[in-house]
PDB file of C-alpha atoms in Angstrom:
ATOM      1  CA  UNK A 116       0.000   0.000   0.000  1.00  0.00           C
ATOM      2  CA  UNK A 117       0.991   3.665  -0.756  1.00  0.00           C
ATOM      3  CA  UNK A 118       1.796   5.661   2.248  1.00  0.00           C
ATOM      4  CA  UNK A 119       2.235   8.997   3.488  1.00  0.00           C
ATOM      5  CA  UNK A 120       2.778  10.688   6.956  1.00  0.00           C
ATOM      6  CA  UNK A 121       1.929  14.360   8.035  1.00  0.00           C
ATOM      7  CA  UNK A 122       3.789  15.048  11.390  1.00  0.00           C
ATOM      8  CA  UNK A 123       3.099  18.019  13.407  1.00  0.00           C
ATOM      9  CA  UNK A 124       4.714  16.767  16.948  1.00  0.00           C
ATOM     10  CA  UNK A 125       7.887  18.188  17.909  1.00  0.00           C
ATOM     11  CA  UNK A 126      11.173  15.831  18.223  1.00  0.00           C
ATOM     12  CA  UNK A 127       9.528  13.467  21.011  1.00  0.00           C
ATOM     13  CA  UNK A 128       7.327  10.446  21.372  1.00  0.00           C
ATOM     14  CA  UNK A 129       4.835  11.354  19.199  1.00  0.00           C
ATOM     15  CA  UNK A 130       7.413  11.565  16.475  1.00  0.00           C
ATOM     16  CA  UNK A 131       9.334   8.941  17.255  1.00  0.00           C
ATOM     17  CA  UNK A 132       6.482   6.767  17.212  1.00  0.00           C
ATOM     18  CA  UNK A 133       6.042   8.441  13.462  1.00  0.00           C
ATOM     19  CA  UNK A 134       9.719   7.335  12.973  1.00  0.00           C
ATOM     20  CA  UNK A 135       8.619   3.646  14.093  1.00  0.00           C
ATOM     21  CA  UNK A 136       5.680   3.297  11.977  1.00  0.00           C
ATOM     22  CA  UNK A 137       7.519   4.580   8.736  1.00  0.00           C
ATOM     23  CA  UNK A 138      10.084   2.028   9.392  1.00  0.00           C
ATOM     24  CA  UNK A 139       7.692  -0.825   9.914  1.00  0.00           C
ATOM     25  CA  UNK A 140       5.609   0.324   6.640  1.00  0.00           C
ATOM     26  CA  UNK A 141       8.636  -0.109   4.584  1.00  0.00           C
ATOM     27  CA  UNK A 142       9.576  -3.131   6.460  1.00  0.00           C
ATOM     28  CA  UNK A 143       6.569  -5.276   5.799  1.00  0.00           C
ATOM     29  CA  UNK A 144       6.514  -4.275   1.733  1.00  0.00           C
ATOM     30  CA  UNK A 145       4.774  -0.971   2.077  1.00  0.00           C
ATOM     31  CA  UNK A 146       5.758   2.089   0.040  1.00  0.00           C
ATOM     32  CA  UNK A 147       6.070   5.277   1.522  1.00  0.00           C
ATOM     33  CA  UNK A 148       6.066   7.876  -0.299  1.00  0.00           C
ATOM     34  CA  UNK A 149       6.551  11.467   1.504  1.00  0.00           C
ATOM     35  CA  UNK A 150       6.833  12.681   5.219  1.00  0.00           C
ATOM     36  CA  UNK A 151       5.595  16.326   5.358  1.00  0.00           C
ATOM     37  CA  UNK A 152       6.271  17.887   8.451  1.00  0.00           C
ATOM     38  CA  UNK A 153       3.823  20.697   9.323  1.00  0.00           C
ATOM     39  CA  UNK A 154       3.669  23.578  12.340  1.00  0.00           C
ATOM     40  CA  UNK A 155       5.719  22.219  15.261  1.00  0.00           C
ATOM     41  CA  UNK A 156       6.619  19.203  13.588  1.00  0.00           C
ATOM     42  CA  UNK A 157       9.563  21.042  11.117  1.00  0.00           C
ATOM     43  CA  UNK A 158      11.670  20.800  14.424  1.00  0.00           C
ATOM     44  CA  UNK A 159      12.448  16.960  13.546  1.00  0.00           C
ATOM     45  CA  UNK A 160      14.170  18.300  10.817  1.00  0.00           C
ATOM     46  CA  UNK A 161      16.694  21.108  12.872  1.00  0.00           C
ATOM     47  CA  UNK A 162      20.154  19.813  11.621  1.00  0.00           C
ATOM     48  CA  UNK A 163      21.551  21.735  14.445  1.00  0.00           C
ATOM     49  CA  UNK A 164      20.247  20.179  17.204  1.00  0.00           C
ATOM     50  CA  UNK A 165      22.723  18.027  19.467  1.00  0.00           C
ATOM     51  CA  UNK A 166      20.867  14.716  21.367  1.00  0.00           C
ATOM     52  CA  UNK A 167      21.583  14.176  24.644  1.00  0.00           C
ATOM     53  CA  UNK A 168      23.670  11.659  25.583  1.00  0.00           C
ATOM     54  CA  UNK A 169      22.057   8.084  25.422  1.00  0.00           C
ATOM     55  CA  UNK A 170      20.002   9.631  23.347  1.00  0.00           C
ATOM     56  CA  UNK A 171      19.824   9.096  19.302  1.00  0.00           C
ATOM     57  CA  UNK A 172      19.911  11.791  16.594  1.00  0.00           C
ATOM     58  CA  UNK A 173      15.985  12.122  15.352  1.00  0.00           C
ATOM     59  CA  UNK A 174      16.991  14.009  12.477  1.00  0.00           C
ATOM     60  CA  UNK A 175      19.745  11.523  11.409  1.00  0.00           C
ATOM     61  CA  UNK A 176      17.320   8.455  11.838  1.00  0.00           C
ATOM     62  CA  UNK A 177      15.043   9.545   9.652  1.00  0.00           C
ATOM     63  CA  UNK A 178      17.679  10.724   7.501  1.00  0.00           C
ATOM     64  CA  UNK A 179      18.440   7.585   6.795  1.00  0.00           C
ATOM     65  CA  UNK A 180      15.288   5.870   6.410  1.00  0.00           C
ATOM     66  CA  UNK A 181      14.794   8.103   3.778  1.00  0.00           C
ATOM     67  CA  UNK A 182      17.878   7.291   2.110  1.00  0.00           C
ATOM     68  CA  UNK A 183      17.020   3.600   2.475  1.00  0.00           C
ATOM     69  CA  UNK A 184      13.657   3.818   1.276  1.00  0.00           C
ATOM     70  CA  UNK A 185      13.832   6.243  -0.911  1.00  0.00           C
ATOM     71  CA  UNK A 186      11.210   8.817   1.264  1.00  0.00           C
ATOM     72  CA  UNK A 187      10.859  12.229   0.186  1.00  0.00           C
ATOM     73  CA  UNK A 188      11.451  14.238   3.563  1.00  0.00           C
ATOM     74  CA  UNK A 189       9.606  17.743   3.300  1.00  0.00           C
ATOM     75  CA  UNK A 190       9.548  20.323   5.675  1.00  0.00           C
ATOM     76  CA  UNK A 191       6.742  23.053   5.053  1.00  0.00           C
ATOM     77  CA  UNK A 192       8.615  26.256   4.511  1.00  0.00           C
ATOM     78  CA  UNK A 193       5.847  28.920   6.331  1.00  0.00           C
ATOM     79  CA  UNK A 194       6.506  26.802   9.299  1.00  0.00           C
ATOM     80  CA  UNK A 195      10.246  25.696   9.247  1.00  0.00           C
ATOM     81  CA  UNK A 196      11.288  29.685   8.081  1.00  0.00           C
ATOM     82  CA  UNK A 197       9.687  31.263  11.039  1.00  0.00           C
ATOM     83  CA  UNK A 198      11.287  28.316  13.392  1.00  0.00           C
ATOM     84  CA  UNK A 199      14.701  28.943  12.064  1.00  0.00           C
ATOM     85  CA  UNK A 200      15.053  26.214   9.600  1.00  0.00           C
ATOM     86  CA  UNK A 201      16.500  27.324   6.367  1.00  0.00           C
ATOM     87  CA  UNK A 202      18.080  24.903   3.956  1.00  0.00           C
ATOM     88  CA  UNK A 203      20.769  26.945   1.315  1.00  0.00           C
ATOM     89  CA  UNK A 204      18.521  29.232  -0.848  1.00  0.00           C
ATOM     90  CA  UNK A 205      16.590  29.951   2.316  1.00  0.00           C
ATOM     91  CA  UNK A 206      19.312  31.335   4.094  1.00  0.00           C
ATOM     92  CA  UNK A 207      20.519  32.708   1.240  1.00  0.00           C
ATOM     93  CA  UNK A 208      16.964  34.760   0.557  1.00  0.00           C
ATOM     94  CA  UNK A 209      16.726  36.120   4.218  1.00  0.00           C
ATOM     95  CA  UNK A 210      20.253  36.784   4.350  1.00  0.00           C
ATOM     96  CA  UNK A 211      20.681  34.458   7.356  1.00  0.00           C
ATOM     97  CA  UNK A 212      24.322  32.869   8.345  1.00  0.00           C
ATOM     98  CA  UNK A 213      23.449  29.667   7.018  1.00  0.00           C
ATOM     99  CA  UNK A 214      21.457  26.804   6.400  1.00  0.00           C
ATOM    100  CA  UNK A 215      20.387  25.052   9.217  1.00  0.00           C
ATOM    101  CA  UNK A 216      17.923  21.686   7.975  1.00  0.00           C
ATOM    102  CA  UNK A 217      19.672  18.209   9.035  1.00  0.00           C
ATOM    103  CA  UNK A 218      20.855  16.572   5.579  1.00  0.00           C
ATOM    104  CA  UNK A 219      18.102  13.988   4.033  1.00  0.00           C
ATOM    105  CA  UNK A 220      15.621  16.819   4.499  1.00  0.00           C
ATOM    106  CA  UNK A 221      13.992  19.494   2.182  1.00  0.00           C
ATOM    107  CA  UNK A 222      11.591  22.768   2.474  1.00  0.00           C
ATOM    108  CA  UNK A 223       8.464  22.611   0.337  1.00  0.00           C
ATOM    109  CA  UNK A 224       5.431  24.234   0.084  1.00  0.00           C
ATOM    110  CA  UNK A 225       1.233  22.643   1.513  1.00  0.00           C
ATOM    111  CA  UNK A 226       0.909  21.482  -1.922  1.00  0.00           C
ATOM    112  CA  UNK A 227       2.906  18.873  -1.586  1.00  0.00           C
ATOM    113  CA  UNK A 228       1.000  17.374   1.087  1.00  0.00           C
ATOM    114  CA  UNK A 229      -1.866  18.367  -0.069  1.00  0.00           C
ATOM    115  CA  UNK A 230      -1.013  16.400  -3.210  1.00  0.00           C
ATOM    116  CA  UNK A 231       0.464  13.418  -1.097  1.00  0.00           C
ATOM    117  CA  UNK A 232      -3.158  13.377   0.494  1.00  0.00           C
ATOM    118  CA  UNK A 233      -4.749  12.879  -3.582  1.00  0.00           C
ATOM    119  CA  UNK A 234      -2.123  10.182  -4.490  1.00  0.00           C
ATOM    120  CA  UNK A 235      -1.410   8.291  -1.567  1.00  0.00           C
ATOM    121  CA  UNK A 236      -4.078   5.240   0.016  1.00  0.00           C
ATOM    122  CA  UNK A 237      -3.076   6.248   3.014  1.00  0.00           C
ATOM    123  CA  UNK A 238      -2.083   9.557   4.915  1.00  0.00           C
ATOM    124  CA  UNK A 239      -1.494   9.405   8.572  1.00  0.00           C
ATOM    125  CA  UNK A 240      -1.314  12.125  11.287  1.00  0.00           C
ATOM    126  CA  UNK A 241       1.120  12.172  14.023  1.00  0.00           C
ATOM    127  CA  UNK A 242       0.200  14.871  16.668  1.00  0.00           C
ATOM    128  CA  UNK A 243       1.024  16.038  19.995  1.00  0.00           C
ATOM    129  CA  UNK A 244      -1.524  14.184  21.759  1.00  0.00           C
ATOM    130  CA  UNK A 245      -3.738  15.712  24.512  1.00  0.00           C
TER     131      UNK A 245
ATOM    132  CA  UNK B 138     -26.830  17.294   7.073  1.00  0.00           C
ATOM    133  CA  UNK B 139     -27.739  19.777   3.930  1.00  0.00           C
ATOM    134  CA  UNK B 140     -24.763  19.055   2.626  1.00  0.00           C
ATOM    135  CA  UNK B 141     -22.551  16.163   1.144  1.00  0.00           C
ATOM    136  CA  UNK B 142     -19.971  14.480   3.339  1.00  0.00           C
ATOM    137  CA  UNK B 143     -16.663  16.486   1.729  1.00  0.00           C
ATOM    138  CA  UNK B 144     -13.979  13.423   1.175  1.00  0.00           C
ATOM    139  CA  UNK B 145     -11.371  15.601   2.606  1.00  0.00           C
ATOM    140  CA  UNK B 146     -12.002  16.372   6.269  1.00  0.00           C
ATOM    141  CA  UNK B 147      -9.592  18.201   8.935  1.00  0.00           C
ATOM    142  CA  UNK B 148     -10.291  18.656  11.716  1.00  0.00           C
ATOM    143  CA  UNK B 149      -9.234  21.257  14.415  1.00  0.00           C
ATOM    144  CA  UNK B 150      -9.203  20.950  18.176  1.00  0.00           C
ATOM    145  CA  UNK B 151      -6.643  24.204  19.199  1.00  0.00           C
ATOM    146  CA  UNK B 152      -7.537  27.881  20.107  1.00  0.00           C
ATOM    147  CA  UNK B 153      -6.799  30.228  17.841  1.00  0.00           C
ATOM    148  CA  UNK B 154      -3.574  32.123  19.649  1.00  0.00           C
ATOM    149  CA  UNK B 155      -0.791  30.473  21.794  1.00  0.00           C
ATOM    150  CA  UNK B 156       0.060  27.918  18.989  1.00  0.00           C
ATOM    151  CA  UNK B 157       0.038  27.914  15.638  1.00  0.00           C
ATOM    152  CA  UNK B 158      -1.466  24.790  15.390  1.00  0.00           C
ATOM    153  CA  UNK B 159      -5.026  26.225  14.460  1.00  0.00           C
ATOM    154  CA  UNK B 160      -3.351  28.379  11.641  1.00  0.00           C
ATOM    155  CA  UNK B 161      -1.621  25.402  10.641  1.00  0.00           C
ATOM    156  CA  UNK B 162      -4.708  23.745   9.498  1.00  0.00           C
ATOM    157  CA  UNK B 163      -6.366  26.674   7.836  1.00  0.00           C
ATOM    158  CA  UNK B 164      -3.062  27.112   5.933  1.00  0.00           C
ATOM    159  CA  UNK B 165      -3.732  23.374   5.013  1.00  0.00           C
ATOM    160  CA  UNK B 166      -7.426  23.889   3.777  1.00  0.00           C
ATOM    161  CA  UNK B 167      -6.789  26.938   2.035  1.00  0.00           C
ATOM    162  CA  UNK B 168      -3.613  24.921   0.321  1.00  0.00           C
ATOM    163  CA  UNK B 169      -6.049  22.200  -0.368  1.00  0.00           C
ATOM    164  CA  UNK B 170      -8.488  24.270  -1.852  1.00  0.00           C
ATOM    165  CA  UNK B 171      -6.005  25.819  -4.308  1.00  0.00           C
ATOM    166  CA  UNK B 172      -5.809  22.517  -5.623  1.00  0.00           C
ATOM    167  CA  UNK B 173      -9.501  21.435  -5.859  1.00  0.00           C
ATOM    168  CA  UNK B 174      -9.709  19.603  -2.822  1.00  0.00           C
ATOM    169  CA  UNK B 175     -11.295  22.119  -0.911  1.00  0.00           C
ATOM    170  CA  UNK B 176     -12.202  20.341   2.516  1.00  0.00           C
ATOM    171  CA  UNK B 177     -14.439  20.104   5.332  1.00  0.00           C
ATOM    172  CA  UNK B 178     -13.517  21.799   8.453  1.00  0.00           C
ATOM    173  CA  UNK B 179     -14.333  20.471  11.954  1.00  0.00           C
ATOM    174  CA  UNK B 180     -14.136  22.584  15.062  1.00  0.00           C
ATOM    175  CA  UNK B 181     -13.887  20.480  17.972  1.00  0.00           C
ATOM    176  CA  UNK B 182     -13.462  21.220  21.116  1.00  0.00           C
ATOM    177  CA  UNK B 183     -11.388  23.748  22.144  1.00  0.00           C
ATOM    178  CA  UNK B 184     -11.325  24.073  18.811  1.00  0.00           C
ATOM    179  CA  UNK B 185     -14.719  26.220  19.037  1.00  0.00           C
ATOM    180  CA  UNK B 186     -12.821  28.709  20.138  1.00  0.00           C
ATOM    181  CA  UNK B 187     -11.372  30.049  16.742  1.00  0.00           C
ATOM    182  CA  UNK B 188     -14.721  31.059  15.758  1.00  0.00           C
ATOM    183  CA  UNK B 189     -15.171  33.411  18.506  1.00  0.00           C
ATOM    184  CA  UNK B 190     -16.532  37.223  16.848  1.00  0.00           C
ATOM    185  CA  UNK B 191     -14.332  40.624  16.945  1.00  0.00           C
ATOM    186  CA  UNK B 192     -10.738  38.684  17.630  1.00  0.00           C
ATOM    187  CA  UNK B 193      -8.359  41.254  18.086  1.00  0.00           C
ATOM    188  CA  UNK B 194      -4.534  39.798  17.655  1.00  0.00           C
ATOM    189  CA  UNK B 195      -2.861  42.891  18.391  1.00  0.00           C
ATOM    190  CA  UNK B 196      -1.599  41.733  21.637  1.00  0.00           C
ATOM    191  CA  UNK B 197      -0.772  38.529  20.656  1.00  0.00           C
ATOM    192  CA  UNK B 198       1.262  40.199  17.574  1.00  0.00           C
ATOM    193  CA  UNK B 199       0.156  37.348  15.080  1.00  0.00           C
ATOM    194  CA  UNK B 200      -2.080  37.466  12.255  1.00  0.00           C
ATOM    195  CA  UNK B 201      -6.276  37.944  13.131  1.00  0.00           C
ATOM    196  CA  UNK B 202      -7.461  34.344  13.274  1.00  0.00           C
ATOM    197  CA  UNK B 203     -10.607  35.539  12.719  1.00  0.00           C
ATOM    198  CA  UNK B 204     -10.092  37.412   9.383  1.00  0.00           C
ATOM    199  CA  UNK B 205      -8.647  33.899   7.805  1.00  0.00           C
ATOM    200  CA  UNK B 206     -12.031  32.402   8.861  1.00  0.00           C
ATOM    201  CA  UNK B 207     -13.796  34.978   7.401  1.00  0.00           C
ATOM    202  CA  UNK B 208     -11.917  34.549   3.790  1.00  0.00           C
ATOM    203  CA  UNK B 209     -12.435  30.758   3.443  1.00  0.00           C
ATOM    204  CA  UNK B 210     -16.077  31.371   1.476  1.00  0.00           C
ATOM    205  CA  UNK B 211     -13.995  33.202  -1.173  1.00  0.00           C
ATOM    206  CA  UNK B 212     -11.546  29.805  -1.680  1.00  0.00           C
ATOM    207  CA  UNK B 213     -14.706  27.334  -1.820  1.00  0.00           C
ATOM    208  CA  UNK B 214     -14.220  26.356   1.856  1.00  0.00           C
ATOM    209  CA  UNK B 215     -17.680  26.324   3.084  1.00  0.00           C
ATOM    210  CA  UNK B 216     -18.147  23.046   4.529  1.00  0.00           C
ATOM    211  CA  UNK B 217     -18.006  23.912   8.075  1.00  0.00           C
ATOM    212  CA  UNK B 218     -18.903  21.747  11.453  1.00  0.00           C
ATOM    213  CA  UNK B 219     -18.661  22.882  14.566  1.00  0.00           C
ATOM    214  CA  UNK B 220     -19.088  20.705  17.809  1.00  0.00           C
ATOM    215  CA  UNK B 221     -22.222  21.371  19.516  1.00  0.00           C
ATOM    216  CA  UNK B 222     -21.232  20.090  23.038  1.00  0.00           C
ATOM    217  CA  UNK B 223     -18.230  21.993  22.830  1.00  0.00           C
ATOM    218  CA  UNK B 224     -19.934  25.314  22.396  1.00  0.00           C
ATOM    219  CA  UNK B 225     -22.378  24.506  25.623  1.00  0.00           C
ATOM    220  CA  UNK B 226     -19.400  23.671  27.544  1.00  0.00           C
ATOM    221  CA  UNK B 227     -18.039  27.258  26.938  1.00  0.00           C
ATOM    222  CA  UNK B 228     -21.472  28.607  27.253  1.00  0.00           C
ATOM    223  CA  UNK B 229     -21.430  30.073  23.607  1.00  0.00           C
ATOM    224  CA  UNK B 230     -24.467  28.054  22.251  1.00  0.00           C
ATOM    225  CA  UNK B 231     -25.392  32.215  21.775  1.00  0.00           C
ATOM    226  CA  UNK B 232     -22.768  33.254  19.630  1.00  0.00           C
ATOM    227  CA  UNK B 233     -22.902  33.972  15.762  1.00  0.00           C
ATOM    228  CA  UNK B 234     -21.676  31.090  13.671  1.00  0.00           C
ATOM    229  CA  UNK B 235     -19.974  31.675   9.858  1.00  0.00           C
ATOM    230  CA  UNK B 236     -23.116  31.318   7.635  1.00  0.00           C
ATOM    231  CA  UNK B 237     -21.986  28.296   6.019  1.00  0.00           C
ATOM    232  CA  UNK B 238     -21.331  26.279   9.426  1.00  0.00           C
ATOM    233  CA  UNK B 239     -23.650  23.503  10.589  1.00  0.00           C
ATOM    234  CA  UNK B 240     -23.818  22.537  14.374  1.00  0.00           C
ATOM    235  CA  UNK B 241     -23.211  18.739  14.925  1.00  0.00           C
ATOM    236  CA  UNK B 242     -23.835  16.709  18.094  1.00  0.00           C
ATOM    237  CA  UNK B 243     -21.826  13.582  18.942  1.00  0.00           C
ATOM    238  CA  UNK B 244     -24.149  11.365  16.293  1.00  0.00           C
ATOM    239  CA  UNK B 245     -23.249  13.851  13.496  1.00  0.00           C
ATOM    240  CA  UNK B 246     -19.603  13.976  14.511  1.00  0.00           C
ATOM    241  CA  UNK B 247     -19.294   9.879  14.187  1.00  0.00           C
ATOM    242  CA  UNK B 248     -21.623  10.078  10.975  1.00  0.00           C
ATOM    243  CA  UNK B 249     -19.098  12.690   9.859  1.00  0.00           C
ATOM    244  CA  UNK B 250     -15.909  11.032  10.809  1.00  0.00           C
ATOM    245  CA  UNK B 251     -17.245   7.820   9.275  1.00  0.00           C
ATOM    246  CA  UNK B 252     -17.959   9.405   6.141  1.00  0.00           C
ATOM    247  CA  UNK B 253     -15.098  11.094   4.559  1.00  0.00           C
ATOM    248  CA  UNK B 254     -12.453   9.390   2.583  1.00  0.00           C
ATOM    249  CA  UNK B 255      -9.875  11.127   4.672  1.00  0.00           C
ATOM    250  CA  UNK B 256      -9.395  12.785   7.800  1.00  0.00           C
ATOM    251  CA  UNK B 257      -6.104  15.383   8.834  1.00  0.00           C
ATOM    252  CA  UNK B 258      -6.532  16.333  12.225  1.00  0.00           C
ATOM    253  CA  UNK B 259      -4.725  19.265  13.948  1.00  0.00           C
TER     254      UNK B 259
END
């Protein structure tokens, strides 16, 4: 089945438990398409961002699942621009220092979830729960 | 319900300033609605608060919630639910809805739920 995630949870178990279902999609056959990160959920995608110790590197674990698997990882650019997260052209447009999205990762606009909603059989939302 | 299940439904359980979640999903519906998938919209919960009249954002130094609402007619958003219970919990059973919503109880919401093709929910 054709897959596709939307997360808006910050780095955290919400997202990790995104992390874990993308991994067992692809694992049992499943295609996944696209992660679109939305609102809070760009964070996942902060390049900057050092783990803790015993901790692992979000960004770099779903860096390479989409290396692996060959999923598109899109942060939307309203959101990630206004949290800091630039990738090259970015940074370049707002004259910030630099880019600042964790490799594997790239800024796109709501259409492309929007289309990964039309083409996909299934889209799943990963929140902050409450 | 007057109107058709819409096959795209989000739904949207934040108040309008603190987060951005709430913005976050009319950013979504307006995106989908550039593409012709214009959606339904479901307040729930605290969600009812968005559609609270005369917002003013100047204090909170974001963008008027309110005036997004108000342009969603003009991008073929007009399928709008809003969560009965909710607004009697707030006590705002009183206040003026967008023209186009529709209040739903707990039956509708399931019936609702149930029927789309696909639900986002913020």
């Amino acid at each position: 089945m054709n897959y596709a995630l939307l997360v808006l949870a910050p780095p955290g178990s919400a997202s990790r438990a995104a992390l874990g279902f993308a991994r067992a999609a692809c694992a049992r056959g499943h295609h996944l398409q696209r992660v679109f990160f939305l609102d809070r959920g760009v964070e996942n995608g902060l390049g900057t961002a050092v783990a803790p110790q015993g901790e692992r590197d979000l960004p770099a674990q779903w860096a390479e699942l989409a290396s692996e698997q060959g999923v598109e990882l899109v942060l939307c650019v309203s959101s990630a621009i206004r949290r800091g997260l630039l990738d090259a052209t970015e940074a370049k447009r707002h004259e910030k220092a630099a880019p600042t999205i964790a490799p594997g990762f790239t800024i796109g606009g709501l259409g492309l979830l929007v289309e990964a909603s039309a083409d996909c059989e299934r889209l799943l939302t990963f929140g902050e729960g409450r | 319900m007057s109107t058709p299940t819409p096959r795209l439904l989000l739904v949207t359980r934040s108040a309008p300033y603190g987060a951005s979640l709430a913005r976050s999903a009319l950013d979504t519906a307006l995106a989908a609605a550039a593409f012709d998938r214009a959606p339904g919209l479901l307040f729930l919960g605290e969600g009812v608060l968005q559609l609270l009249p005369a917002q003013d954002a100047a204090a909170s130094q974001t963008r008027n919630h309110g005036k997004v609402l108000d342009s969603l007619p003009l991008y073929d958003v007009s399928q709008l639910y809003v969560d009965a219970t909710a607004l009697t919990h707030y006590g705002l059973q009183a206040m003026a809805l967008p023209a186009a919503a529709q209040l739903v109880d707990a039956a509708a919401i399931r019936a609702l739920l149930e029927g789309c093709e696909q639900i986002l929910s913020f």
